[in-house]
Amino acid sequence: MPEGDVVLRTARRLHSALAGRKLITADLRWPSLADENLVGLEVLEVVATGKHLLMRLEQNATLHSHLRMEGSWHVHRTGEPWRRARTEHEIRAILANPEWTAIGHHLGMMDLVATDREHTLVGHLGMDVLAPGWDAAVATQRVRDQGEREIGLVLLDQRVIAGIGTFFMSEAAFLRGVNPWTPTAEVTRLAELVQMAHRLMTVNVDRATQVTTGNARKGQEAYVHARSGRPCRRCGTTIRVAPLGEPPTDRPIFWCPHCQPGVVPTDDGRARRPLGAVRRDGPGVRSAARRPGRAPYRR
């Protein structure tokens, strides 16, 4: 799922293309919004709140979207060809002014509400990790208040801090030497962990590829995320992956057992092949190993 850095970058791109201009096309391909007409309305601004996008228009209207797992917005010059037959069915929204056209692909959520009612959609969210008014002390206290909950789950809980996803949670936990399954109350130097997540996401807002190692070369971008079965970049121990949380909302989390010691109740102890590696499933049969998100820990 796109995390707060991707959503903020998307909001900035949409704002640059649409804000201050009136819509000449507003095709909302969403069942509950199919009859809504936004043509002629001026886009006032597009902002990100955690993983949510809010497009505010005149006449007290806000178009809300969430990318979920596969969603994205793309901007094209109005009048230039962009349609491809194989992706037409994936389009959920087309918003255009005379200069620019924004296409929403595979959006996971879309709503139209009064701007003064936005709180009904995002009011439950915690402090945005990338908001200009970020307050590390307040955010750390909100995390600390979660007590015995696993720290990984707390950082992923959008009601506590909005915007952090599995990539930045895993990477921040590794860099601070914290096991994601550790009860929050037992995490020492908690403020440093929260600040690490904030710092990693802040420096990635302007990057096309998420990088935590300082090396943007393919396969070198991360310390632990999606690296199960491969050696830790620090100590050489094999990176592992196990589910965090309760089904069906559990997520695969990557960590180094040496650099992030502690109990992992969901680790089955099996040997891990590198994600994406080729394995043999039988005599003369070769197939690709499962990709991240395909529950590699359930084999």
PDB file of C-alpha atoms in Angstrom:
ATOM      1  CA  MET A   1       0.000   0.000   0.000  1.00  0.00           C
ATOM      2  CA  PRO A   2       1.353   3.465  -0.895  1.00  0.00           C
ATOM      3  CA  GLU A   3       2.524   5.199   2.277  1.00  0.00           C
ATOM      4  CA  GLY A   4       2.315   8.824   3.337  1.00  0.00           C
ATOM      5  CA  ASP A   5       5.302   9.961   1.283  1.00  0.00           C
ATOM      6  CA  VAL A   6       3.745   8.683  -1.955  1.00  0.00           C
ATOM      7  CA  VAL A   7       0.358  10.173  -1.083  1.00  0.00           C
ATOM      8  CA  LEU A   8       1.873  13.574  -0.262  1.00  0.00           C
ATOM      9  CA  ARG A   9       3.847  13.550  -3.498  1.00  0.00           C
ATOM     10  CA  THR A  10       0.643  12.682  -5.380  1.00  0.00           C
ATOM     11  CA  ALA A  11      -1.249  15.502  -3.655  1.00  0.00           C
ATOM     12  CA  ARG A  12       1.421  18.009  -4.664  1.00  0.00           C
ATOM     13  CA  ARG A  13       1.326  16.839  -8.277  1.00  0.00           C
ATOM     14  CA  LEU A  14      -2.481  17.055  -8.420  1.00  0.00           C
ATOM     15  CA  HIS A  15      -2.475  20.447  -6.726  1.00  0.00           C
ATOM     16  CA  SER A  16       0.021  21.807  -9.223  1.00  0.00           C
ATOM     17  CA  ALA A  17      -2.057  20.580 -12.176  1.00  0.00           C
ATOM     18  CA  LEU A  18      -5.589  21.309 -10.949  1.00  0.00           C
ATOM     19  CA  ALA A  19      -5.654  24.005  -8.263  1.00  0.00           C
ATOM     20  CA  GLY A  20      -6.866  27.429  -9.363  1.00  0.00           C
ATOM     21  CA  ARG A  21      -8.559  26.056 -12.487  1.00  0.00           C
ATOM     22  CA  LYS A  22     -12.137  25.096 -13.288  1.00  0.00           C
ATOM     23  CA  LEU A  23     -12.958  21.539 -14.303  1.00  0.00           C
ATOM     24  CA  ILE A  24     -14.111  21.015 -17.871  1.00  0.00           C
ATOM     25  CA  THR A  25     -14.339  17.238 -17.371  1.00  0.00           C
ATOM     26  CA  ALA A  26     -15.313  15.367 -14.215  1.00  0.00           C
ATOM     27  CA  ASP A  27     -15.998  11.724 -14.971  1.00  0.00           C
ATOM     28  CA  LEU A  28     -16.387   9.848 -11.675  1.00  0.00           C
ATOM     29  CA  ARG A  29     -16.601   6.133 -12.390  1.00  0.00           C
ATOM     30  CA  TRP A  30     -17.707   5.155  -8.917  1.00  0.00           C
ATOM     31  CA  PRO A  31     -21.189   3.702  -8.348  1.00  0.00           C
ATOM     32  CA  SER A  32     -22.257   6.140  -5.643  1.00  0.00           C
ATOM     33  CA  LEU A  33     -20.837   9.162  -7.500  1.00  0.00           C
ATOM     34  CA  ALA A  34     -21.813   8.399 -11.082  1.00  0.00           C
ATOM     35  CA  ASP A  35     -24.525  11.089 -11.137  1.00  0.00           C
ATOM     36  CA  GLU A  36     -22.440  13.816  -9.499  1.00  0.00           C
ATOM     37  CA  ASN A  37     -21.544  16.793 -11.694  1.00  0.00           C
ATOM     38  CA  LEU A  38     -18.411  18.758 -10.781  1.00  0.00           C
ATOM     39  CA  VAL A  39     -17.923  20.408 -14.183  1.00  0.00           C
ATOM     40  CA  GLY A  40     -17.444  24.152 -13.836  1.00  0.00           C
ATOM     41  CA  LEU A  41     -16.222  23.998 -10.251  1.00  0.00           C
ATOM     42  CA  GLU A  42     -12.799  25.395  -9.416  1.00  0.00           C
ATOM     43  CA  VAL A  43     -10.335  23.159  -7.614  1.00  0.00           C
ATOM     44  CA  LEU A  44      -9.118  25.138  -4.608  1.00  0.00           C
ATOM     45  CA  GLU A  45      -6.427  22.780  -3.342  1.00  0.00           C
ATOM     46  CA  VAL A  46      -5.376  19.162  -3.056  1.00  0.00           C
ATOM     47  CA  VAL A  47      -3.930  18.015   0.247  1.00  0.00           C
ATOM     48  CA  ALA A  48      -2.791  14.768   1.843  1.00  0.00           C
ATOM     49  CA  THR A  49      -3.896  13.584   5.257  1.00  0.00           C
ATOM     50  CA  GLY A  50      -2.009  10.437   6.136  1.00  0.00           C
ATOM     51  CA  LYS A  51      -2.805   8.038   3.303  1.00  0.00           C
ATOM     52  CA  HIS A  52      -5.898   9.987   2.217  1.00  0.00           C
ATOM     53  CA  LEU A  53      -6.217  12.557  -0.592  1.00  0.00           C
ATOM     54  CA  LEU A  54      -8.599  15.481  -0.228  1.00  0.00           C
ATOM     55  CA  MET A  55      -9.409  17.549  -3.318  1.00  0.00           C
ATOM     56  CA  ARG A  56     -11.251  20.665  -2.162  1.00  0.00           C
ATOM     57  CA  LEU A  57     -13.464  22.483  -4.625  1.00  0.00           C
ATOM     58  CA  GLU A  58     -15.587  25.600  -4.496  1.00  0.00           C
ATOM     59  CA  GLN A  59     -19.195  25.353  -3.269  1.00  0.00           C
ATOM     60  CA  ASN A  60     -18.067  23.497  -0.128  1.00  0.00           C
ATOM     61  CA  ALA A  61     -17.230  20.207  -1.893  1.00  0.00           C
ATOM     62  CA  THR A  62     -14.393  17.752  -1.230  1.00  0.00           C
ATOM     63  CA  LEU A  63     -13.560  14.759  -3.406  1.00  0.00           C
ATOM     64  CA  HIS A  64     -11.850  12.184  -1.195  1.00  0.00           C
ATOM     65  CA  SER A  65      -9.807   9.283  -2.520  1.00  0.00           C
ATOM     66  CA  HIS A  66      -7.640   6.539  -1.067  1.00  0.00           C
ATOM     67  CA  LEU A  67      -5.135   4.563  -3.121  1.00  0.00           C
ATOM     68  CA  ARG A  68      -5.387   1.362  -1.064  1.00  0.00           C
ATOM     69  CA  MET A  69      -3.048  -1.293  -2.489  1.00  0.00           C
ATOM     70  CA  GLU A  70      -2.864  -0.540  -6.215  1.00  0.00           C
ATOM     71  CA  GLY A  71      -4.307   2.926  -6.758  1.00  0.00           C
ATOM     72  CA  SER A  72      -2.544   5.841  -8.416  1.00  0.00           C
ATOM     73  CA  TRP A  73      -3.185   9.235  -9.993  1.00  0.00           C
ATOM     74  CA  HIS A  74      -1.487  10.221 -13.246  1.00  0.00           C
ATOM     75  CA  VAL A  75      -1.367  13.684 -14.810  1.00  0.00           C
ATOM     76  CA  HIS A  76      -1.296  14.285 -18.586  1.00  0.00           C
ATOM     77  CA  ARG A  77      -1.522  17.349 -20.774  1.00  0.00           C
ATOM     78  CA  THR A  78      -5.121  17.833 -21.808  1.00  0.00           C
ATOM     79  CA  GLY A  79      -5.634  16.754 -25.389  1.00  0.00           C
ATOM     80  CA  GLU A  80      -2.664  14.431 -25.527  1.00  0.00           C
ATOM     81  CA  PRO A  81      -3.448  10.703 -25.924  1.00  0.00           C
ATOM     82  CA  TRP A  82      -3.364   8.709 -22.709  1.00  0.00           C
ATOM     83  CA  ARG A  83      -5.980   6.002 -23.045  1.00  0.00           C
ATOM     84  CA  ARG A  84      -4.854   2.423 -23.412  1.00  0.00           C
ATOM     85  CA  ALA A  85      -7.473  -0.259 -24.043  1.00  0.00           C
ATOM     86  CA  ARG A  86      -6.027  -2.623 -21.503  1.00  0.00           C
ATOM     87  CA  THR A  87      -6.254  -0.058 -18.684  1.00  0.00           C
ATOM     88  CA  GLU A  88      -9.567   1.596 -19.521  1.00  0.00           C
ATOM     89  CA  HIS A  89     -11.451  -0.637 -17.098  1.00  0.00           C
ATOM     90  CA  GLU A  90      -9.080   0.371 -14.292  1.00  0.00           C
ATOM     91  CA  ILE A  91      -9.940   4.068 -14.490  1.00  0.00           C
ATOM     92  CA  ARG A  92     -12.051   5.372 -11.609  1.00  0.00           C
ATOM     93  CA  ALA A  93     -11.893   9.125 -12.229  1.00  0.00           C
ATOM     94  CA  ILE A  94     -11.051  11.615 -14.992  1.00  0.00           C
ATOM     95  CA  LEU A  95     -10.674  15.244 -13.947  1.00  0.00           C
ATOM     96  CA  ALA A  96      -9.535  17.827 -16.471  1.00  0.00           C
ATOM     97  CA  ASN A  97      -9.059  21.530 -17.039  1.00  0.00           C
ATOM     98  CA  PRO A  98      -7.893  23.116 -20.306  1.00  0.00           C
ATOM     99  CA  GLU A  99      -4.231  22.485 -19.442  1.00  0.00           C
ATOM    100  CA  TRP A 100      -4.079  19.234 -17.494  1.00  0.00           C
ATOM    101  CA  THR A 101      -5.954  15.951 -17.097  1.00  0.00           C
ATOM    102  CA  ALA A 102      -5.715  13.802 -13.958  1.00  0.00           C
ATOM    103  CA  ILE A 103      -6.569  10.104 -14.217  1.00  0.00           C
ATOM    104  CA  GLY A 104      -7.308   8.020 -11.130  1.00  0.00           C
ATOM    105  CA  HIS A 105      -6.427   4.343 -11.683  1.00  0.00           C
ATOM    106  CA  HIS A 106      -7.493   1.492  -9.407  1.00  0.00           C
ATOM    107  CA  LEU A 107      -8.571   3.861  -6.638  1.00  0.00           C
ATOM    108  CA  GLY A 108      -9.598   1.926  -3.555  1.00  0.00           C
ATOM    109  CA  MET A 109     -11.984   4.514  -2.159  1.00  0.00           C
ATOM    110  CA  MET A 110     -13.754   7.636  -3.403  1.00  0.00           C
ATOM    111  CA  ASP A 111     -16.293   9.899  -1.708  1.00  0.00           C
ATOM    112  CA  LEU A 112     -17.791  13.312  -2.255  1.00  0.00           C
ATOM    113  CA  VAL A 113     -18.611  15.211   0.922  1.00  0.00           C
ATOM    114  CA  ALA A 114     -19.115  18.774   2.055  1.00  0.00           C
ATOM    115  CA  THR A 115     -15.747  20.274   2.926  1.00  0.00           C
ATOM    116  CA  ASP A 116     -16.966  21.113   6.411  1.00  0.00           C
ATOM    117  CA  ARG A 117     -17.810  17.409   6.824  1.00  0.00           C
ATOM    118  CA  GLU A 118     -14.358  16.035   5.977  1.00  0.00           C
ATOM    119  CA  HIS A 119     -13.981  14.947   9.585  1.00  0.00           C
ATOM    120  CA  THR A 120     -16.472  12.153   8.939  1.00  0.00           C
ATOM    121  CA  LEU A 121     -13.843  10.563   6.673  1.00  0.00           C
ATOM    122  CA  VAL A 122     -10.504  11.487   8.253  1.00  0.00           C
ATOM    123  CA  GLY A 123     -11.368  12.710  11.738  1.00  0.00           C
ATOM    124  CA  HIS A 124     -10.320   9.389  13.263  1.00  0.00           C
ATOM    125  CA  LEU A 125      -6.736   9.736  12.060  1.00  0.00           C
ATOM    126  CA  GLY A 126      -3.818  10.504  14.319  1.00  0.00           C
ATOM    127  CA  MET A 127      -1.232  13.202  13.648  1.00  0.00           C
ATOM    128  CA  ASP A 128       0.039  13.138  10.061  1.00  0.00           C
ATOM    129  CA  VAL A 129       3.681  12.060  10.143  1.00  0.00           C
ATOM    130  CA  LEU A 130       4.442  14.470   7.282  1.00  0.00           C
ATOM    131  CA  ALA A 131       2.277  17.406   8.321  1.00  0.00           C
ATOM    132  CA  PRO A 132       3.939  20.841   8.629  1.00  0.00           C
ATOM    133  CA  GLY A 133       2.768  20.953  12.231  1.00  0.00           C
ATOM    134  CA  TRP A 134       4.408  17.625  13.162  1.00  0.00           C
ATOM    135  CA  ASP A 135       5.048  17.512  16.916  1.00  0.00           C
ATOM    136  CA  ALA A 136       7.411  14.684  17.837  1.00  0.00           C
ATOM    137  CA  ALA A 137       6.647  14.898  21.555  1.00  0.00           C
ATOM    138  CA  VAL A 138       2.888  14.635  21.040  1.00  0.00           C
ATOM    139  CA  ALA A 139       3.297  11.788  18.550  1.00  0.00           C
ATOM    140  CA  THR A 140       5.612   9.887  20.880  1.00  0.00           C
ATOM    141  CA  GLN A 141       3.145  10.223  23.736  1.00  0.00           C
ATOM    142  CA  ARG A 142       0.314   8.897  21.582  1.00  0.00           C
ATOM    143  CA  VAL A 143       2.473   5.878  20.808  1.00  0.00           C
ATOM    144  CA  ARG A 144       3.465   5.422  24.449  1.00  0.00           C
ATOM    145  CA  ASP A 145      -0.192   5.483  25.486  1.00  0.00           C
ATOM    146  CA  GLN A 146      -0.740   2.209  23.585  1.00  0.00           C
ATOM    147  CA  GLY A 147       0.888   0.294  26.446  1.00  0.00           C
ATOM    148  CA  GLU A 148       1.310  -3.414  25.766  1.00  0.00           C
ATOM    149  CA  ARG A 149       0.366  -3.449  22.079  1.00  0.00           C
ATOM    150  CA  GLU A 150       3.168  -4.568  19.767  1.00  0.00           C
ATOM    151  CA  ILE A 151       5.142  -1.526  18.667  1.00  0.00           C
ATOM    152  CA  GLY A 152       4.919  -2.546  15.002  1.00  0.00           C
ATOM    153  CA  LEU A 153       1.121  -2.573  15.137  1.00  0.00           C
ATOM    154  CA  VAL A 154       1.065   0.745  16.960  1.00  0.00           C
ATOM    155  CA  LEU A 155       3.178   2.479  14.322  1.00  0.00           C
ATOM    156  CA  LEU A 156       0.955   1.039  11.591  1.00  0.00           C
ATOM    157  CA  ASP A 157      -2.235   2.145  13.367  1.00  0.00           C
ATOM    158  CA  GLN A 158      -3.443   5.192  11.430  1.00  0.00           C
ATOM    159  CA  ARG A 159      -5.437   6.301  14.470  1.00  0.00           C
ATOM    160  CA  VAL A 160      -2.186   6.793  16.368  1.00  0.00           C
ATOM    161  CA  ILE A 161       0.065   8.273  13.658  1.00  0.00           C
ATOM    162  CA  ALA A 162      -1.209   8.677  10.101  1.00  0.00           C
ATOM    163  CA  GLY A 163       0.908   7.847   7.077  1.00  0.00           C
ATOM    164  CA  ILE A 164       3.340   5.139   8.220  1.00  0.00           C
ATOM    165  CA  GLY A 165       3.161   1.802   6.404  1.00  0.00           C
ATOM    166  CA  THR A 166       4.998  -1.503   6.564  1.00  0.00           C
ATOM    167  CA  PHE A 167       8.029  -0.313   4.579  1.00  0.00           C
ATOM    168  CA  PHE A 168       8.942   2.603   6.807  1.00  0.00           C
ATOM    169  CA  MET A 169       7.886   0.853   9.997  1.00  0.00           C
ATOM    170  CA  SER A 170      10.160  -2.107   9.222  1.00  0.00           C
ATOM    171  CA  GLU A 171      13.080   0.088   8.189  1.00  0.00           C
ATOM    172  CA  ALA A 172      12.796   2.447  11.166  1.00  0.00           C
ATOM    173  CA  ALA A 173      12.542  -0.482  13.585  1.00  0.00           C
ATOM    174  CA  PHE A 174      15.673  -2.023  12.096  1.00  0.00           C
ATOM    175  CA  LEU A 175      17.659   1.191  12.274  1.00  0.00           C
ATOM    176  CA  ARG A 176      16.734   1.640  15.943  1.00  0.00           C
ATOM    177  CA  GLY A 177      17.280  -2.038  16.791  1.00  0.00           C
ATOM    178  CA  VAL A 178      13.659  -2.610  17.809  1.00  0.00           C
ATOM    179  CA  ASN A 179      11.822  -5.898  17.338  1.00  0.00           C
ATOM    180  CA  PRO A 180       8.374  -5.018  15.867  1.00  0.00           C
ATOM    181  CA  TRP A 181       6.676  -7.542  18.185  1.00  0.00           C
ATOM    182  CA  THR A 182       7.993  -5.852  21.340  1.00  0.00           C
ATOM    183  CA  PRO A 183       5.274  -4.459  23.653  1.00  0.00           C
ATOM    184  CA  THR A 184       5.321  -0.684  23.271  1.00  0.00           C
ATOM    185  CA  ALA A 185       5.774  -0.153  27.000  1.00  0.00           C
ATOM    186  CA  GLU A 186       9.058  -2.079  26.831  1.00  0.00           C
ATOM    187  CA  VAL A 187      10.608  -0.103  23.981  1.00  0.00           C
ATOM    188  CA  THR A 188      13.469   2.027  25.249  1.00  0.00           C
ATOM    189  CA  ARG A 189      14.265   5.292  23.469  1.00  0.00           C
ATOM    190  CA  LEU A 190      10.779   5.306  21.964  1.00  0.00           C
ATOM    191  CA  ALA A 191      11.075   8.929  20.875  1.00  0.00           C
ATOM    192  CA  GLU A 192      14.064   8.052  18.692  1.00  0.00           C
ATOM    193  CA  LEU A 193      12.073   5.334  16.935  1.00  0.00           C
ATOM    194  CA  VAL A 194       9.175   7.696  16.204  1.00  0.00           C
ATOM    195  CA  GLN A 195      11.555  10.364  14.967  1.00  0.00           C
ATOM    196  CA  MET A 196      13.360   7.850  12.773  1.00  0.00           C
ATOM    197  CA  ALA A 197      10.108   6.968  10.977  1.00  0.00           C
ATOM    198  CA  HIS A 198       9.391  10.671  10.518  1.00  0.00           C
ATOM    199  CA  ARG A 199      12.888  11.403   9.200  1.00  0.00           C
ATOM    200  CA  LEU A 200      12.920   8.493   6.751  1.00  0.00           C
ATOM    201  CA  MET A 201       9.566   9.495   5.301  1.00  0.00           C
ATOM    202  CA  THR A 202      10.446  13.171   5.096  1.00  0.00           C
ATOM    203  CA  VAL A 203      13.564  12.603   3.007  1.00  0.00           C
ATOM    204  CA  ASN A 204      11.646  10.255   0.701  1.00  0.00           C
ATOM    205  CA  VAL A 205       8.861  12.668  -0.215  1.00  0.00           C
ATOM    206  CA  ASP A 206      10.831  14.017  -3.168  1.00  0.00           C
ATOM    207  CA  ARG A 207      12.161  10.635  -4.335  1.00  0.00           C
ATOM    208  CA  ALA A 208      10.592   8.473  -6.995  1.00  0.00           C
ATOM    209  CA  THR A 209      11.927   5.352  -5.237  1.00  0.00           C
ATOM    210  CA  GLN A 210      11.757   4.719  -1.494  1.00  0.00           C
ATOM    211  CA  VAL A 211      15.291   4.501  -0.130  1.00  0.00           C
ATOM    212  CA  THR A 212      16.527   4.081   3.446  1.00  0.00           C
ATOM    213  CA  THR A 213      20.072   2.835   2.850  1.00  0.00           C
ATOM    214  CA  GLY A 214      21.275   5.850   0.891  1.00  0.00           C
ATOM    215  CA  ASN A 215      21.757   3.617  -2.163  1.00  0.00           C
ATOM    216  CA  ALA A 216      19.021   3.918  -4.781  1.00  0.00           C
ATOM    217  CA  ARG A 217      20.356   1.113  -6.995  1.00  0.00           C
ATOM    218  CA  LYS A 218      17.803  -1.637  -7.620  1.00  0.00           C
ATOM    219  CA  GLY A 219      17.960  -4.202  -4.831  1.00  0.00           C
ATOM    220  CA  GLN A 220      19.987  -1.913  -2.564  1.00  0.00           C
ATOM    221  CA  GLU A 221      17.278   0.470  -1.391  1.00  0.00           C
ATOM    222  CA  ALA A 222      16.240  -1.186   1.891  1.00  0.00           C
ATOM    223  CA  TYR A 223      17.811  -2.801   4.929  1.00  0.00           C
ATOM    224  CA  VAL A 224      15.185  -5.458   5.706  1.00  0.00           C
ATOM    225  CA  HIS A 225      11.912  -4.850   3.860  1.00  0.00           C
ATOM    226  CA  ALA A 226      11.280  -7.549   1.205  1.00  0.00           C
ATOM    227  CA  ARG A 227      14.730  -9.041   1.940  1.00  0.00           C
ATOM    228  CA  SER A 228      13.745 -12.262   3.718  1.00  0.00           C
ATOM    229  CA  GLY A 229      16.238 -15.044   3.020  1.00  0.00           C
ATOM    230  CA  ARG A 230      19.027 -12.567   2.313  1.00  0.00           C
ATOM    231  CA  PRO A 231      21.869 -11.541   4.643  1.00  0.00           C
ATOM    232  CA  CYS A 232      21.511  -8.539   6.910  1.00  0.00           C
ATOM    233  CA  ARG A 233      23.524  -5.624   5.561  1.00  0.00           C
ATOM    234  CA  ARG A 234      24.966  -5.074   9.038  1.00  0.00           C
ATOM    235  CA  CYS A 235      25.645  -8.464  10.572  1.00  0.00           C
ATOM    236  CA  GLY A 236      25.065 -11.077   7.858  1.00  0.00           C
ATOM    237  CA  THR A 237      22.268 -12.859   9.717  1.00  0.00           C
ATOM    238  CA  THR A 238      19.470 -14.087   7.444  1.00  0.00           C
ATOM    239  CA  ILE A 239      16.553 -11.641   7.312  1.00  0.00           C
ATOM    240  CA  ARG A 240      13.245 -13.226   8.270  1.00  0.00           C
ATOM    241  CA  VAL A 241       9.583 -12.509   7.632  1.00  0.00           C
ATOM    242  CA  ALA A 242       6.521 -13.278   9.770  1.00  0.00           C
ATOM    243  CA  PRO A 243       2.937 -12.009  10.082  1.00  0.00           C
ATOM    244  CA  LEU A 244       2.152  -9.183  12.478  1.00  0.00           C
ATOM    245  CA  GLY A 245      -1.423  -8.739  13.644  1.00  0.00           C
ATOM    246  CA  GLU A 246      -4.499 -10.916  13.465  1.00  0.00           C
ATOM    247  CA  PRO A 247      -5.936 -12.407  10.245  1.00  0.00           C
ATOM    248  CA  PRO A 248      -7.272 -11.193   7.900  1.00  0.00           C
ATOM    249  CA  THR A 249      -5.530  -7.840   8.490  1.00  0.00           C
ATOM    250  CA  ASP A 250      -2.119  -9.274   9.396  1.00  0.00           C
ATOM    251  CA  ARG A 251       0.827  -8.122   7.328  1.00  0.00           C
ATOM    252  CA  PRO A 252       4.224  -9.638   6.496  1.00  0.00           C
ATOM    253  CA  ILE A 253       6.967  -7.875   8.455  1.00  0.00           C
ATOM    254  CA  PHE A 254      10.709  -8.241   7.842  1.00  0.00           C
ATOM    255  CA  TRP A 255      13.405  -8.074  10.513  1.00  0.00           C
ATOM    256  CA  CYS A 256      16.912  -9.201  11.463  1.00  0.00           C
ATOM    257  CA  PRO A 257      16.890 -11.609  14.451  1.00  0.00           C
ATOM    258  CA  HIS A 258      20.371 -10.480  15.513  1.00  0.00           C
ATOM    259  CA  CYS A 259      19.998  -6.721  15.161  1.00  0.00           C
ATOM    260  CA  GLN A 260      16.406  -6.760  16.455  1.00  0.00           C
ATOM    261  CA  PRO A 261      16.376  -9.469  19.138  1.00  0.00           C
ATOM    262  CA  GLY A 262      13.208 -10.584  20.859  1.00  0.00           C
ATOM    263  CA  VAL A 263      10.359 -13.058  20.719  1.00  0.00           C
ATOM    264  CA  VAL A 264       8.405 -13.378  17.463  1.00  0.00           C
ATOM    265  CA  PRO A 265       5.411 -15.591  18.249  1.00  0.00           C
ATOM    266  CA  THR A 266       4.345 -15.931  14.619  1.00  0.00           C
ATOM    267  CA  ASP A 267       7.743 -17.020  13.250  1.00  0.00           C
ATOM    268  CA  ASP A 268       7.454 -20.649  12.127  1.00  0.00           C
ATOM    269  CA  GLY A 269      11.242 -21.117  12.123  1.00  0.00           C
ATOM    270  CA  ARG A 270      11.429 -22.365   8.553  1.00  0.00           C
ATOM    271  CA  ALA A 271      14.337 -21.517   6.303  1.00  0.00           C
ATOM    272  CA  ARG A 272      13.652 -18.563   4.012  1.00  0.00           C
ATOM    273  CA  ARG A 273      14.446 -18.369   0.333  1.00  0.00           C
ATOM    274  CA  PRO A 274      15.162 -14.886  -0.981  1.00  0.00           C
ATOM    275  CA  LEU A 275      11.994 -13.254  -2.294  1.00  0.00           C
ATOM    276  CA  GLY A 276      11.948 -13.368  -6.070  1.00  0.00           C
ATOM    277  CA  ALA A 277      14.497 -16.178  -6.222  1.00  0.00           C
ATOM    278  CA  VAL A 278      13.899 -19.169  -8.492  1.00  0.00           C
ATOM    279  CA  ARG A 279      13.173 -22.427  -6.721  1.00  0.00           C
ATOM    280  CA  ARG A 280      12.493 -26.004  -7.777  1.00  0.00           C
ATOM    281  CA  ASP A 281       9.027 -27.319  -6.983  1.00  0.00           C
ATOM    282  CA  GLY A 282       9.676 -30.773  -8.380  1.00  0.00           C
ATOM    283  CA  PRO A 283      11.821 -32.677 -10.883  1.00  0.00           C
ATOM    284  CA  GLY A 284      12.580 -30.370 -13.760  1.00  0.00           C
ATOM    285  CA  VAL A 285      10.110 -27.703 -12.532  1.00  0.00           C
ATOM    286  CA  ARG A 286      11.218 -24.177 -11.735  1.00  0.00           C
ATOM    287  CA  SER A 287       9.088 -21.275 -10.585  1.00  0.00           C
ATOM    288  CA  ALA A 288       9.517 -17.841  -9.057  1.00  0.00           C
ATOM    289  CA  ALA A 289       9.336 -17.512  -5.288  1.00  0.00           C
ATOM    290  CA  ARG A 290       6.406 -15.571  -3.940  1.00  0.00           C
ATOM    291  CA  ARG A 291       6.502 -11.806  -3.998  1.00  0.00           C
ATOM    292  CA  PRO A 292       6.101  -9.547  -0.937  1.00  0.00           C
ATOM    293  CA  GLY A 293       2.501  -9.405   0.202  1.00  0.00           C
ATOM    294  CA  ARG A 294       1.730 -12.932  -1.021  1.00  0.00           C
ATOM    295  CA  ALA A 295       2.084 -14.367   2.498  1.00  0.00           C
ATOM    296  CA  PRO A 296       5.474 -16.093   1.989  1.00  0.00           C
ATOM    297  CA  TYR A 297       5.409 -17.158   5.629  1.00  0.00           C
ATOM    298  CA  ARG A 298       2.410 -19.467   5.019  1.00  0.00           C
ATOM    299  CA  ARG A 299       4.109 -21.921   2.717  1.00  0.00           C
TER     300      ARG A 299
END
